[in-house]
Amino acid sequence: MTERERRERFNELYTLYDRRVFAYCVYVTSDRDIAHDVYQEVFVKAFQAMHTLKDPEKQAHWLFRIARNECLNAMKARQRSEKRSVDIDHVYDQLQHEILPEQHDEIAHLRRAIAQLPQDYREALLLAEFEGFSLKEIANMTGASLSNVKVRIHRAKLKLHAILEPILNDYE
Amino acid sequence: MNERIQELITVYLHRGSTPAQERELFEACKNDPEVAEHLRQHLILSLKLRRLRDDITVEDTLHAAVSRRISRLAEKDAAVPSAVEAPRATGTAHATGIANAAGIADAAAPPRRYGLRHVFGSAVATAAAALLLFLFLPDGGNTPPAQRAEMRPAADTVLVVQRDTVLQVREVERPVYIVRTERVNESDQTAGDGGYAASADNAAGADAAGQTGTPPADQPSELIDAPLPQSTAPDTPALTDRSRHDSAGDDVEGVYPSETDQTEQHSAAATTDRSQLYADAGDPTQQARAEKARNYLEQYNAMLVSVESVQLTREDRVTY
């Protein structure tokens, strides 16, 4: 792969997935500052490892696997340092400007509900619902068994349903 | 809600269901409104989560930061020359052909990292050489340079001879004064000198301290006053004191030049002394004859000793 090919493929990947990767990082880490750092690292590592991407059809899987690893590393580092406290409300305040006023209550409620999920449930749910990965792909990405992934997603949804019952029932 | 329906909903929402599973789920929804409601809530949740994802926007500053880092990385990679490809071993071409035919991509060669291996290799070699040198040097190379200079063999050897007996063998490294002691006439003798006078010359013996060839004026009297050693055994304590070699005129009594003619002169003086020593004993004629024979023998021995032992250079020898 020449340098030019590498750059072209990276640009294509970046255009397709920049928002999705950032959203994933924000919701998995529940910290916008950490998400900023992780987002940069994900694309830098993707650029460095571009020659290892053999099958372009699996580039989403490949990229989100990098993103997942980087998010886990960042969260472990945060736990080690314990200098940062996960303040979900602070994250929501940062995201205020991105939300329309009429959607504010519902989306804020949804974000809060996601943040309350255990990390492995949240991760499986986001990969499935945000990115539309199949159960097999998620199992491959997370290293969990297929049945375990099913269980995680199912339990995550049950919890969300319990939290979001009023919204879901009022949905027209 | 039974587990089977939950599983059907999950696989349906996540692209994992087969046509048979989808048909089973729709039949369940048609027969049971509760299942249909459950499926609806799942779909709404998925919809809301997708909307949540789409609400996120990446800031321009973040785009710029990523772009900067990628550009810097690309420049850095372009600056590094590509690694030299190692020559393929015999038979590798065949394996490559098989791999190409099977559609197996060639694994990217890892970047060559020589590290500091060669530096460490030469450092080890240098250390080993230094160790060998240290071990094989005499006394581990600890001898100061001045002492090492003293360890060299002496430049010259001087015999101290009284009559025909070698009293001392001394090593000299610096020019020495060789003084001949001789018997002088009573009329020429200065008072209280014990019958000896010394003449000293040193044609080429001026040392680095600027001393002239002739010893200082007080030295002859010292030489005269110093008693001649009577024993034939070498005076070892006096010999080992090397510091006394440094002065030009010290302790030179009885040092004779090794030339044969000088030995003859010495023997003539010795003969005079012996005649006095044996004055009271027996027939003077026989004694003189025996003495003469002994003198010849002594002269011969002295000559041999002188030739073997005295190795002064031509410049250092005393001219009479």
XYZ file of C-alpha atoms in Angstrom, chain A residues 3 6-7 10 14 18-20 22-24 26-27 32 35-37 39-41 43-44 47-48 51 54 95 97-99 103 106-108 110-111 114 125-126 128-135 137-138 150 153-154 156-158 160-161 164-165 167-169 171-172, chain B residues 1-7 9-17 21 37-78 105-109:
128
model
C 1.264 6.384 1.143
C -3.235 4.750 2.699
C -4.264 8.370 3.012
C -8.147 6.656 5.817
C -12.895 8.972 8.670
C -16.195 10.007 12.644
C -19.542 10.839 14.243
C -20.399 7.275 15.046
C -17.362 9.854 18.692
C -20.884 8.982 19.844
C -19.775 5.567 20.865
C -19.051 9.609 24.545
C -21.667 7.104 25.684
C -16.806 14.035 27.040
C -14.096 10.868 24.677
C -12.162 13.649 22.945
C -8.851 12.009 23.728
C -11.509 9.740 19.586
C -8.149 11.147 18.504
C -6.291 8.058 19.567
C -8.107 7.536 14.394
C -4.375 7.898 14.884
C -4.044 5.428 10.401
C -0.978 3.660 11.713
C -2.061 -1.744 6.277
C -7.359 -6.334 4.431
C -24.233 18.139 25.560
C -26.253 22.731 23.125
C -26.623 19.754 20.811
C -30.178 18.998 21.841
C -36.248 16.812 22.837
C -36.625 12.774 26.638
C -33.021 12.578 25.452
C -31.616 13.603 28.784
C -32.396 8.400 27.880
C -28.769 9.386 28.421
C -27.800 4.514 29.549
C -26.264 -2.320 23.751
C -24.488 0.581 22.061
C -26.011 -3.287 18.726
C -28.308 -0.268 18.701
C -25.986 2.521 17.660
C -23.949 0.686 15.089
C -26.229 -2.129 14.139
C -23.627 -4.832 14.554
C -24.928 -8.356 14.558
C -24.748 -10.462 17.673
C -19.967 -9.435 15.347
C -20.398 -8.091 18.860
C -27.673 -11.939 23.814
C -28.374 -6.879 25.376
C -31.614 -8.296 26.636
C -29.795 -3.841 29.162
C -33.041 -3.308 27.332
C -35.096 -4.524 30.258
C -33.907 0.763 29.959
C -37.524 -0.191 29.606
C -37.973 4.774 30.227
C -41.422 3.234 30.625
C -41.582 7.706 27.433
C -41.988 4.467 25.617
C -45.646 4.203 26.547
C -44.672 7.237 22.075
C -47.007 7.849 19.222
C -43.080 -13.109 28.204
C -41.263 -16.319 27.663
C -37.588 -16.541 26.842
C -38.200 -17.856 23.383
C -40.068 -14.708 22.353
C -37.364 -12.531 23.896
C -34.722 -14.304 21.896
C -37.145 -10.260 19.253
C -33.433 -9.845 19.950
C -32.275 -11.705 16.875
C -34.881 -9.930 14.782
C -33.699 -6.498 15.885
C -30.072 -7.380 15.386
C -30.095 -8.939 11.954
C -29.599 -12.431 13.281
C -32.944 -13.997 12.570
C -37.570 -17.242 13.175
C -46.560 -4.474 22.370
C -43.247 -5.739 23.614
C -41.848 -5.784 20.119
C -43.129 -2.281 19.551
C -41.419 -0.969 22.667
C -38.163 -2.551 21.571
C -38.436 -0.934 18.205
C -39.164 2.448 19.792
C -36.169 2.067 22.044
C -33.961 1.262 19.109
C -35.304 4.262 17.273
C -34.658 6.561 20.193
C -31.154 5.222 20.653
C -30.415 5.859 16.975
C -31.645 9.372 17.382
C -29.471 9.785 20.427
C -26.499 8.735 18.372
C -27.342 11.149 15.605
C -27.564 14.030 18.030
C -23.867 13.864 18.613
C -21.717 16.144 16.477
C -17.965 16.275 16.308
C -16.567 19.712 16.957
C -14.370 21.400 14.395
C -11.519 21.705 16.852
C -11.554 17.937 17.284
C -11.488 17.445 13.521
C -8.570 19.850 13.285
C -6.698 18.064 16.074
C -7.061 14.702 14.382
C -6.074 16.160 11.042
C -2.949 17.722 12.535
C -1.879 14.505 14.189
C -2.447 12.481 11.059
C -0.477 14.941 8.931
C 2.403 14.901 11.381
C 2.355 11.120 11.406
C 2.365 10.959 7.612
C 5.319 13.349 7.408
C 7.205 11.320 9.983
C 6.564 8.103 8.083
C 7.642 9.708 4.824
C -1.774 -11.930 1.617
C 1.887 -11.482 2.325
C 2.415 -10.587 5.910
C 3.900 -7.191 6.413
C 7.533 -7.506 7.333
